[in-house]
Amino acid sequence: MGLFRKILSSVGVGGAEVNTVLSQSTVRIGEDIQGVVNIIGGSVEQNINRVEVELKTEYTKEVDDRKERHTATLEKLIVGRDILVNPNEKKQIPFTFRVPDHTPISMNQRNVWVETELEIPLAIDPEDRDYVNIKPSHTMEVILDAMINVLGFRLREVECKSGYIIGGQGGFLQEFEFVPQSAFRGALDEVEITFLPDVEGINLFIQVDRRVRGFSSFIQEAVGLDESYIRLTITNYDASQGSSYVAQILENTINSYC
């Protein structure tokens, strides 16, 4: 019977279980995520080669006119090695790691999670997934507030998709698509912004899509000349001056491309 139980545990029956408990379900970019990995032994003694905790997200990639979903690892932490777990034994492993600057913010989406995996020889590795609500950094939050609540743009869509900007990480970009409601209404179709944080603030990569007005504008749209690409830096100092101050910087910049 003992050998039979060992064979069953090697294919995932009666083996160790893992359950990770996070100390918070909401965390801001740049802050720490803390938690505890709870391991419960199965029906037989098992050796765990490695315990990994990873922060992950999803993004889309267009392949042959269709969108494929891919997974990106934002942060990886090995919290234990060579752990012997006796039958029904309970072990706890605390961990802490920082949320990287390139982590996508959640915006009411379940798009970032903590995944825990136990690597067990000759067994199906147990896994656990816990979703986390990621809030923007303070500087990013001021920029979003300036766009939405001061300049009156409506945030139409937020998408993580395959792409690369020099200085970026992960092979994907989170793109914010805004539609003018008051300022710039009639002048612009949309504004798309991608955030790239650095030590002094945030670099904004802005795509301004001008509205077609007249035949010449129609020709420009047909050949792609109705779009302008802007790089703008909002420093942490700028953000400390408030949303209205940042909104003025954004408005002056966008105005010059209308």
PDB file of C-alpha atoms in Angstrom:
ATOM      1  CA  MET A   1       0.000   0.000   0.000  1.00  0.00           C
ATOM      2  CA  GLY A   2       2.856   2.367   0.785  1.00  0.00           C
ATOM      3  CA  LEU A   3       4.387   1.894  -2.670  1.00  0.00           C
ATOM      4  CA  PHE A   4       0.952   2.353  -4.256  1.00  0.00           C
ATOM      5  CA  ARG A   5       0.520   5.677  -2.435  1.00  0.00           C
ATOM      6  CA  LYS A   6       3.956   6.805  -3.615  1.00  0.00           C
ATOM      7  CA  ILE A   7       3.074   5.956  -7.214  1.00  0.00           C
ATOM      8  CA  LEU A   8      -0.192   7.857  -6.913  1.00  0.00           C
ATOM      9  CA  SER A   9       1.559  10.907  -5.430  1.00  0.00           C
ATOM     10  CA  SER A  10       4.034  10.895  -8.335  1.00  0.00           C
ATOM     11  CA  VAL A  11       1.124  11.543 -10.715  1.00  0.00           C
ATOM     12  CA  GLY A  12      -0.456  14.169  -8.500  1.00  0.00           C
ATOM     13  CA  VAL A  13      -2.849  12.056  -6.420  1.00  0.00           C
ATOM     14  CA  GLY A  14      -2.464  12.539  -2.680  1.00  0.00           C
ATOM     15  CA  GLY A  15       0.524  14.831  -3.138  1.00  0.00           C
ATOM     16  CA  ALA A  16       1.389  18.093  -1.398  1.00  0.00           C
ATOM     17  CA  GLU A  17      -0.887  21.109  -1.811  1.00  0.00           C
ATOM     18  CA  VAL A  18      -0.023  24.801  -1.931  1.00  0.00           C
ATOM     19  CA  ASN A  19      -2.083  27.825  -0.941  1.00  0.00           C
ATOM     20  CA  THR A  20      -0.593  31.318  -0.990  1.00  0.00           C
ATOM     21  CA  VAL A  21      -2.167  34.018   1.150  1.00  0.00           C
ATOM     22  CA  LEU A  22      -1.351  37.657   0.310  1.00  0.00           C
ATOM     23  CA  SER A  23      -1.334  40.311   3.013  1.00  0.00           C
ATOM     24  CA  GLN A  24      -3.103  42.730   0.637  1.00  0.00           C
ATOM     25  CA  SER A  25      -5.206  42.364  -2.506  1.00  0.00           C
ATOM     26  CA  THR A  26      -4.457  45.902  -3.724  1.00  0.00           C
ATOM     27  CA  VAL A  27      -0.965  47.360  -4.116  1.00  0.00           C
ATOM     28  CA  ARG A  28       0.536  50.367  -5.863  1.00  0.00           C
ATOM     29  CA  ILE A  29       3.343  50.188  -8.431  1.00  0.00           C
ATOM     30  CA  GLY A  30       6.655  50.480  -6.597  1.00  0.00           C
ATOM     31  CA  GLU A  31       5.275  49.125  -3.332  1.00  0.00           C
ATOM     32  CA  ASP A  32       5.871  45.680  -1.819  1.00  0.00           C
ATOM     33  CA  ILE A  33       3.681  42.612  -2.034  1.00  0.00           C
ATOM     34  CA  GLN A  34       3.884  40.437   1.058  1.00  0.00           C
ATOM     35  CA  GLY A  35       2.467  36.993   1.601  1.00  0.00           C
ATOM     36  CA  VAL A  36       2.875  33.504   2.970  1.00  0.00           C
ATOM     37  CA  VAL A  37       3.152  30.248   1.019  1.00  0.00           C
ATOM     38  CA  ASN A  38       1.268  27.513   2.891  1.00  0.00           C
ATOM     39  CA  ILE A  39       2.331  23.969   2.025  1.00  0.00           C
ATOM     40  CA  ILE A  40       0.263  21.014   3.241  1.00  0.00           C
ATOM     41  CA  GLY A  41       1.819  17.567   2.990  1.00  0.00           C
ATOM     42  CA  GLY A  42       0.000  14.807   1.168  1.00  0.00           C
ATOM     43  CA  SER A  43      -0.350  11.133   2.008  1.00  0.00           C
ATOM     44  CA  VAL A  44       3.380  10.383   1.599  1.00  0.00           C
ATOM     45  CA  GLU A  45       6.692  12.069   2.315  1.00  0.00           C
ATOM     46  CA  GLN A  46       7.797  14.335  -0.552  1.00  0.00           C
ATOM     47  CA  ASN A  47      10.848  16.452  -1.318  1.00  0.00           C
ATOM     48  CA  ILE A  48      10.205  19.825  -2.922  1.00  0.00           C
ATOM     49  CA  ASN A  49      13.106  20.924  -5.093  1.00  0.00           C
ATOM     50  CA  ARG A  50      12.016  24.544  -5.356  1.00  0.00           C
ATOM     51  CA  VAL A  51       9.215  26.896  -4.326  1.00  0.00           C
ATOM     52  CA  GLU A  52       8.695  29.788  -6.756  1.00  0.00           C
ATOM     53  CA  VAL A  53       6.508  32.860  -6.472  1.00  0.00           C
ATOM     54  CA  GLU A  54       5.973  34.848  -9.674  1.00  0.00           C
ATOM     55  CA  LEU A  55       4.110  38.028 -10.578  1.00  0.00           C
ATOM     56  CA  LYS A  56       2.486  37.554 -14.002  1.00  0.00           C
ATOM     57  CA  THR A  57       0.255  39.301 -16.502  1.00  0.00           C
ATOM     58  CA  GLU A  58      -1.324  38.683 -19.910  1.00  0.00           C
ATOM     59  CA  TYR A  59      -1.026  40.565 -23.183  1.00  0.00           C
ATOM     60  CA  THR A  60      -2.291  40.111 -26.722  1.00  0.00           C
ATOM     61  CA  LYS A  61      -0.275  39.619 -29.889  1.00  0.00           C
ATOM     62  CA  GLU A  62      -1.633  39.785 -33.420  1.00  0.00           C
ATOM     63  CA  VAL A  63      -0.698  36.750 -35.507  1.00  0.00           C
ATOM     64  CA  ASP A  64      -2.210  36.270 -38.986  1.00  0.00           C
ATOM     65  CA  ASP A  65      -5.023  38.752 -38.307  1.00  0.00           C
ATOM     66  CA  ARG A  66      -6.031  37.111 -35.050  1.00  0.00           C
ATOM     67  CA  LYS A  67      -5.202  37.970 -31.457  1.00  0.00           C
ATOM     68  CA  GLU A  68      -3.300  35.464 -29.340  1.00  0.00           C
ATOM     69  CA  ARG A  69      -3.010  35.686 -25.555  1.00  0.00           C
ATOM     70  CA  HIS A  70       0.462  35.421 -24.058  1.00  0.00           C
ATOM     71  CA  THR A  71       1.732  35.389 -20.478  1.00  0.00           C
ATOM     72  CA  ALA A  72       4.600  37.560 -19.240  1.00  0.00           C
ATOM     73  CA  THR A  73       6.530  37.115 -16.003  1.00  0.00           C
ATOM     74  CA  LEU A  74       7.071  40.485 -14.307  1.00  0.00           C
ATOM     75  CA  GLU A  75       8.955  39.273 -11.249  1.00  0.00           C
ATOM     76  CA  LYS A  76      10.202  35.888 -10.024  1.00  0.00           C
ATOM     77  CA  LEU A  77      11.268  34.933  -6.523  1.00  0.00           C
ATOM     78  CA  ILE A  78      12.571  31.569  -5.304  1.00  0.00           C
ATOM     79  CA  VAL A  79      11.430  31.377  -1.688  1.00  0.00           C
ATOM     80  CA  GLY A  80      12.609  27.848  -0.816  1.00  0.00           C
ATOM     81  CA  ARG A  81      14.778  24.935  -1.957  1.00  0.00           C
ATOM     82  CA  ASP A  82      15.102  21.262  -1.003  1.00  0.00           C
ATOM     83  CA  ILE A  83      12.222  21.170   1.448  1.00  0.00           C
ATOM     84  CA  LEU A  84      11.167  17.832   2.940  1.00  0.00           C
ATOM     85  CA  VAL A  85       7.432  17.651   3.643  1.00  0.00           C
ATOM     86  CA  ASN A  86       6.127  14.779   5.750  1.00  0.00           C
ATOM     87  CA  PRO A  87       2.584  13.398   5.385  1.00  0.00           C
ATOM     88  CA  ASN A  88      -0.008  15.993   6.458  1.00  0.00           C
ATOM     89  CA  GLU A  89       2.745  18.348   7.645  1.00  0.00           C
ATOM     90  CA  LYS A  90       2.094  22.076   7.362  1.00  0.00           C
ATOM     91  CA  LYS A  91       4.838  24.532   6.438  1.00  0.00           C
ATOM     92  CA  GLN A  92       4.744  28.308   5.972  1.00  0.00           C
ATOM     93  CA  ILE A  93       7.186  30.378   3.921  1.00  0.00           C
ATOM     94  CA  PRO A  94       6.857  34.197   4.090  1.00  0.00           C
ATOM     95  CA  PHE A  95       7.960  36.334   1.135  1.00  0.00           C
ATOM     96  CA  THR A  96       8.195  39.960   0.019  1.00  0.00           C
ATOM     97  CA  PHE A  97       8.916  41.467  -3.386  1.00  0.00           C
ATOM     98  CA  ARG A  98       8.534  44.875  -5.033  1.00  0.00           C
ATOM     99  CA  VAL A  99       5.979  45.501  -7.767  1.00  0.00           C
ATOM    100  CA  PRO A 100       8.088  46.483 -10.822  1.00  0.00           C
ATOM    101  CA  ASP A 101       7.570  49.825 -12.543  1.00  0.00           C
ATOM    102  CA  HIS A 102       6.472  48.158 -15.813  1.00  0.00           C
ATOM    103  CA  THR A 103       3.606  46.255 -14.161  1.00  0.00           C
ATOM    104  CA  PRO A 104       0.282  46.994 -15.909  1.00  0.00           C
ATOM    105  CA  ILE A 105      -2.273  48.768 -13.762  1.00  0.00           C
ATOM    106  CA  SER A 106      -5.559  46.927 -13.295  1.00  0.00           C
ATOM    107  CA  MET A 107      -8.233  49.529 -14.231  1.00  0.00           C
ATOM    108  CA  ASN A 108     -10.985  47.134 -13.048  1.00  0.00           C
ATOM    109  CA  GLN A 109      -9.394  44.224 -14.931  1.00  0.00           C
ATOM    110  CA  ARG A 110      -8.099  40.959 -13.460  1.00  0.00           C
ATOM    111  CA  ASN A 111      -4.864  41.083 -15.449  1.00  0.00           C
ATOM    112  CA  VAL A 112      -2.097  40.650 -12.823  1.00  0.00           C
ATOM    113  CA  TRP A 113      -1.671  37.731 -10.469  1.00  0.00           C
ATOM    114  CA  VAL A 114       0.749  36.030  -8.096  1.00  0.00           C
ATOM    115  CA  GLU A 115       1.419  32.427  -9.108  1.00  0.00           C
ATOM    116  CA  THR A 116       3.035  29.933  -6.748  1.00  0.00           C
ATOM    117  CA  GLU A 117       4.517  26.643  -7.926  1.00  0.00           C
ATOM    118  CA  LEU A 118       6.100  23.719  -6.103  1.00  0.00           C
ATOM    119  CA  GLU A 119       8.673  21.782  -8.116  1.00  0.00           C
ATOM    120  CA  ILE A 120       8.416  18.146  -7.027  1.00  0.00           C
ATOM    121  CA  PRO A 121      10.405  15.328  -8.707  1.00  0.00           C
ATOM    122  CA  LEU A 122       8.299  12.912 -10.791  1.00  0.00           C
ATOM    123  CA  ALA A 123       5.079  14.713  -9.895  1.00  0.00           C
ATOM    124  CA  ILE A 124       2.591  17.128 -11.350  1.00  0.00           C
ATOM    125  CA  ASP A 125       3.727  20.414  -9.821  1.00  0.00           C
ATOM    126  CA  PRO A 126       1.021  21.965  -7.602  1.00  0.00           C
ATOM    127  CA  GLU A 127       0.127  25.576  -8.465  1.00  0.00           C
ATOM    128  CA  ASP A 128      -1.835  28.412  -6.884  1.00  0.00           C
ATOM    129  CA  ARG A 129      -2.975  31.697  -8.473  1.00  0.00           C
ATOM    130  CA  ASP A 130      -3.993  34.862  -6.603  1.00  0.00           C
ATOM    131  CA  TYR A 131      -5.098  37.993  -8.465  1.00  0.00           C
ATOM    132  CA  VAL A 132      -3.846  41.404  -7.363  1.00  0.00           C
ATOM    133  CA  ASN A 133      -5.355  44.825  -8.015  1.00  0.00           C
ATOM    134  CA  ILE A 134      -2.482  47.044  -9.229  1.00  0.00           C
ATOM    135  CA  LYS A 135      -2.879  50.783  -8.670  1.00  0.00           C
ATOM    136  CA  PRO A 136      -0.832  53.366 -10.626  1.00  0.00           C
ATOM    137  CA  SER A 137       2.168  55.112  -9.140  1.00  0.00           C
ATOM    138  CA  HIS A 138       1.455  58.563  -7.701  1.00  0.00           C
ATOM    139  CA  THR A 139       2.884  60.320 -10.770  1.00  0.00           C
ATOM    140  CA  MET A 140       0.878  58.131 -13.158  1.00  0.00           C
ATOM    141  CA  GLU A 141      -2.237  58.726 -11.069  1.00  0.00           C
ATOM    142  CA  VAL A 142      -1.825  62.512 -11.391  1.00  0.00           C
ATOM    143  CA  ILE A 143      -1.404  62.205 -15.181  1.00  0.00           C
ATOM    144  CA  LEU A 144      -4.563  60.099 -15.505  1.00  0.00           C
ATOM    145  CA  ASP A 145      -6.473  62.542 -13.315  1.00  0.00           C
ATOM    146  CA  ALA A 146      -5.249  65.445 -15.467  1.00  0.00           C
ATOM    147  CA  MET A 147      -6.425  63.748 -18.663  1.00  0.00           C
ATOM    148  CA  ILE A 148      -9.808  62.602 -17.345  1.00  0.00           C
ATOM    149  CA  ASN A 149     -10.940  65.055 -14.691  1.00  0.00           C
ATOM    150  CA  VAL A 150      -9.214  68.282 -15.780  1.00  0.00           C
ATOM    151  CA  LEU A 151      -9.014  68.047 -19.591  1.00  0.00           C
ATOM    152  CA  GLY A 152     -12.221  66.028 -19.809  1.00  0.00           C
ATOM    153  CA  PHE A 153     -11.035  63.049 -21.860  1.00  0.00           C
ATOM    154  CA  ARG A 154     -12.933  59.768 -21.570  1.00  0.00           C
ATOM    155  CA  LEU A 155     -10.842  56.671 -21.106  1.00  0.00           C
ATOM    156  CA  ARG A 156     -12.261  54.373 -23.798  1.00  0.00           C
ATOM    157  CA  GLU A 157      -9.942  51.381 -23.624  1.00  0.00           C
ATOM    158  CA  VAL A 158      -6.897  50.021 -21.825  1.00  0.00           C
ATOM    159  CA  GLU A 159      -5.021  47.235 -23.567  1.00  0.00           C
ATOM    160  CA  CYS A 160      -1.848  45.259 -22.947  1.00  0.00           C
ATOM    161  CA  LYS A 161      -0.376  44.228 -26.258  1.00  0.00           C
ATOM    162  CA  SER A 162       2.860  43.048 -27.777  1.00  0.00           C
ATOM    163  CA  GLY A 163       5.289  45.884 -28.446  1.00  0.00           C
ATOM    164  CA  TYR A 164       8.578  47.451 -27.491  1.00  0.00           C
ATOM    165  CA  ILE A 165       9.810  50.926 -26.615  1.00  0.00           C
ATOM    166  CA  ILE A 166      13.499  51.653 -26.024  1.00  0.00           C
ATOM    167  CA  GLY A 167      13.942  51.452 -22.278  1.00  0.00           C
ATOM    168  CA  GLY A 168      10.853  49.290 -21.830  1.00  0.00           C
ATOM    169  CA  GLN A 169      10.686  45.770 -20.439  1.00  0.00           C
ATOM    170  CA  GLY A 170       8.676  42.598 -20.864  1.00  0.00           C
ATOM    171  CA  GLY A 171       7.988  42.703 -24.617  1.00  0.00           C
ATOM    172  CA  PHE A 172       4.556  44.287 -24.137  1.00  0.00           C
ATOM    173  CA  LEU A 173       2.998  47.744 -23.708  1.00  0.00           C
ATOM    174  CA  GLN A 174      -0.055  48.947 -21.826  1.00  0.00           C
ATOM    175  CA  GLU A 175      -1.848  51.450 -24.020  1.00  0.00           C
ATOM    176  CA  PHE A 176      -4.456  53.946 -22.797  1.00  0.00           C
ATOM    177  CA  GLU A 177      -6.916  55.208 -25.397  1.00  0.00           C
ATOM    178  CA  PHE A 178      -8.669  58.522 -24.657  1.00  0.00           C
ATOM    179  CA  VAL A 179     -11.543  60.238 -26.493  1.00  0.00           C
ATOM    180  CA  PRO A 180     -11.994  64.042 -26.186  1.00  0.00           C
ATOM    181  CA  GLN A 181     -15.241  65.169 -24.551  1.00  0.00           C
ATOM    182  CA  SER A 182     -14.662  68.885 -23.920  1.00  0.00           C
ATOM    183  CA  ALA A 183     -11.168  70.203 -24.652  1.00  0.00           C
ATOM    184  CA  PHE A 184     -10.059  69.150 -28.168  1.00  0.00           C
ATOM    185  CA  ARG A 185     -13.542  67.942 -29.095  1.00  0.00           C
ATOM    186  CA  GLY A 186     -13.912  68.413 -32.831  1.00  0.00           C
ATOM    187  CA  ALA A 187     -10.149  68.698 -33.270  1.00  0.00           C
ATOM    188  CA  LEU A 188      -9.081  65.180 -32.319  1.00  0.00           C
ATOM    189  CA  ASP A 189     -10.465  61.686 -32.794  1.00  0.00           C
ATOM    190  CA  GLU A 190      -8.422  60.136 -30.009  1.00  0.00           C
ATOM    191  CA  VAL A 191      -5.226  60.263 -27.989  1.00  0.00           C
ATOM    192  CA  GLU A 192      -3.288  57.128 -27.108  1.00  0.00           C
ATOM    193  CA  ILE A 193      -0.739  57.171 -24.288  1.00  0.00           C
ATOM    194  CA  THR A 194       1.838  54.611 -23.180  1.00  0.00           C
ATOM    195  CA  PHE A 195       3.681  55.131 -19.877  1.00  0.00           C
ATOM    196  CA  LEU A 196       7.373  54.362 -19.429  1.00  0.00           C
ATOM    197  CA  PRO A 197       8.522  55.122 -15.855  1.00  0.00           C
ATOM    198  CA  ASP A 198      12.059  56.225 -15.030  1.00  0.00           C
ATOM    199  CA  VAL A 199      13.793  57.471 -11.887  1.00  0.00           C
ATOM    200  CA  GLU A 200      12.773  61.124 -12.403  1.00  0.00           C
ATOM    201  CA  GLY A 201       9.159  60.577 -13.416  1.00  0.00           C
ATOM    202  CA  ILE A 202       7.331  59.091 -16.390  1.00  0.00           C
ATOM    203  CA  ASN A 203       8.035  59.296 -20.098  1.00  0.00           C
ATOM    204  CA  LEU A 204       4.821  59.527 -22.092  1.00  0.00           C
ATOM    205  CA  PHE A 205       4.615  58.191 -25.633  1.00  0.00           C
ATOM    206  CA  ILE A 206       1.579  59.959 -27.074  1.00  0.00           C
ATOM    207  CA  GLN A 207      -0.180  59.298 -30.370  1.00  0.00           C
ATOM    208  CA  VAL A 208      -2.452  62.175 -31.432  1.00  0.00           C
ATOM    209  CA  ASP A 209      -5.076  61.297 -34.037  1.00  0.00           C
ATOM    210  CA  ARG A 210      -6.477  64.470 -35.623  1.00  0.00           C
ATOM    211  CA  ARG A 211     -10.090  64.617 -36.839  1.00  0.00           C
ATOM    212  CA  VAL A 212     -10.667  64.811 -40.602  1.00  0.00           C
ATOM    213  CA  ARG A 213     -11.765  68.312 -41.637  1.00  0.00           C
ATOM    214  CA  GLY A 214     -12.041  68.974 -45.371  1.00  0.00           C
ATOM    215  CA  PHE A 215     -10.559  67.296 -48.407  1.00  0.00           C
ATOM    216  CA  SER A 216      -6.916  67.947 -47.517  1.00  0.00           C
ATOM    217  CA  SER A 217      -7.398  66.370 -44.075  1.00  0.00           C
ATOM    218  CA  PHE A 218      -9.110  63.415 -45.766  1.00  0.00           C
ATOM    219  CA  ILE A 219      -6.042  62.907 -47.949  1.00  0.00           C
ATOM    220  CA  GLN A 220      -3.790  63.162 -44.887  1.00  0.00           C
ATOM    221  CA  GLU A 221      -5.812  60.480 -43.102  1.00  0.00           C
ATOM    222  CA  ALA A 222      -5.688  58.239 -46.158  1.00  0.00           C
ATOM    223  CA  VAL A 223      -1.894  58.308 -46.157  1.00  0.00           C
ATOM    224  CA  GLY A 224      -1.519  58.270 -42.367  1.00  0.00           C
ATOM    225  CA  LEU A 225      -0.452  61.921 -41.987  1.00  0.00           C
ATOM    226  CA  ASP A 226      -3.284  62.709 -39.544  1.00  0.00           C
ATOM    227  CA  GLU A 227      -1.335  61.037 -36.725  1.00  0.00           C
ATOM    228  CA  SER A 228       1.516  62.572 -34.724  1.00  0.00           C
ATOM    229  CA  TYR A 229       3.800  60.834 -32.252  1.00  0.00           C
ATOM    230  CA  ILE A 230       5.067  62.741 -29.229  1.00  0.00           C
ATOM    231  CA  ARG A 231       7.477  61.927 -26.431  1.00  0.00           C
ATOM    232  CA  LEU A 232       6.899  63.964 -23.275  1.00  0.00           C
ATOM    233  CA  THR A 233       8.346  63.622 -19.783  1.00  0.00           C
ATOM    234  CA  ILE A 234       6.275  64.400 -16.705  1.00  0.00           C
ATOM    235  CA  THR A 235       8.646  64.553 -13.760  1.00  0.00           C
ATOM    236  CA  ASN A 236       7.820  63.621 -10.197  1.00  0.00           C
ATOM    237  CA  TYR A 237       8.192  67.337  -9.404  1.00  0.00           C
ATOM    238  CA  ASP A 238       5.578  68.192 -12.053  1.00  0.00           C
ATOM    239  CA  ALA A 239       3.207  65.663 -10.508  1.00  0.00           C
ATOM    240  CA  SER A 240       3.800  67.111  -7.046  1.00  0.00           C
ATOM    241  CA  GLN A 241       2.341  70.414  -8.329  1.00  0.00           C
ATOM    242  CA  GLY A 242      -1.029  68.774  -8.898  1.00  0.00           C
ATOM    243  CA  SER A 243      -3.330  67.633 -11.684  1.00  0.00           C
ATOM    244  CA  SER A 244      -4.104  71.124 -13.006  1.00  0.00           C
ATOM    245  CA  TYR A 245      -0.393  71.872 -13.444  1.00  0.00           C
ATOM    246  CA  VAL A 246       0.181  68.625 -15.335  1.00  0.00           C
ATOM    247  CA  ALA A 247      -2.988  69.177 -17.395  1.00  0.00           C
ATOM    248  CA  GLN A 248      -1.565  72.512 -18.604  1.00  0.00           C
ATOM    249  CA  ILE A 249       1.620  70.768 -19.772  1.00  0.00           C
ATOM    250  CA  LEU A 250      -0.424  68.115 -21.591  1.00  0.00           C
ATOM    251  CA  GLU A 251      -2.789  70.659 -23.141  1.00  0.00           C
ATOM    252  CA  ASN A 252       0.037  72.868 -24.429  1.00  0.00           C
ATOM    253  CA  THR A 253       1.828  69.863 -25.908  1.00  0.00           C
ATOM    254  CA  ILE A 254      -1.216  68.350 -27.605  1.00  0.00           C
ATOM    255  CA  ASN A 255      -2.319  71.785 -28.886  1.00  0.00           C
ATOM    256  CA  SER A 256       0.898  72.137 -30.837  1.00  0.00           C
ATOM    257  CA  TYR A 257      -0.028  69.037 -32.884  1.00  0.00           C
ATOM    258  CA  CYS A 258      -3.673  69.871 -33.605  1.00  0.00           C
TER     259      CYS A 258
END
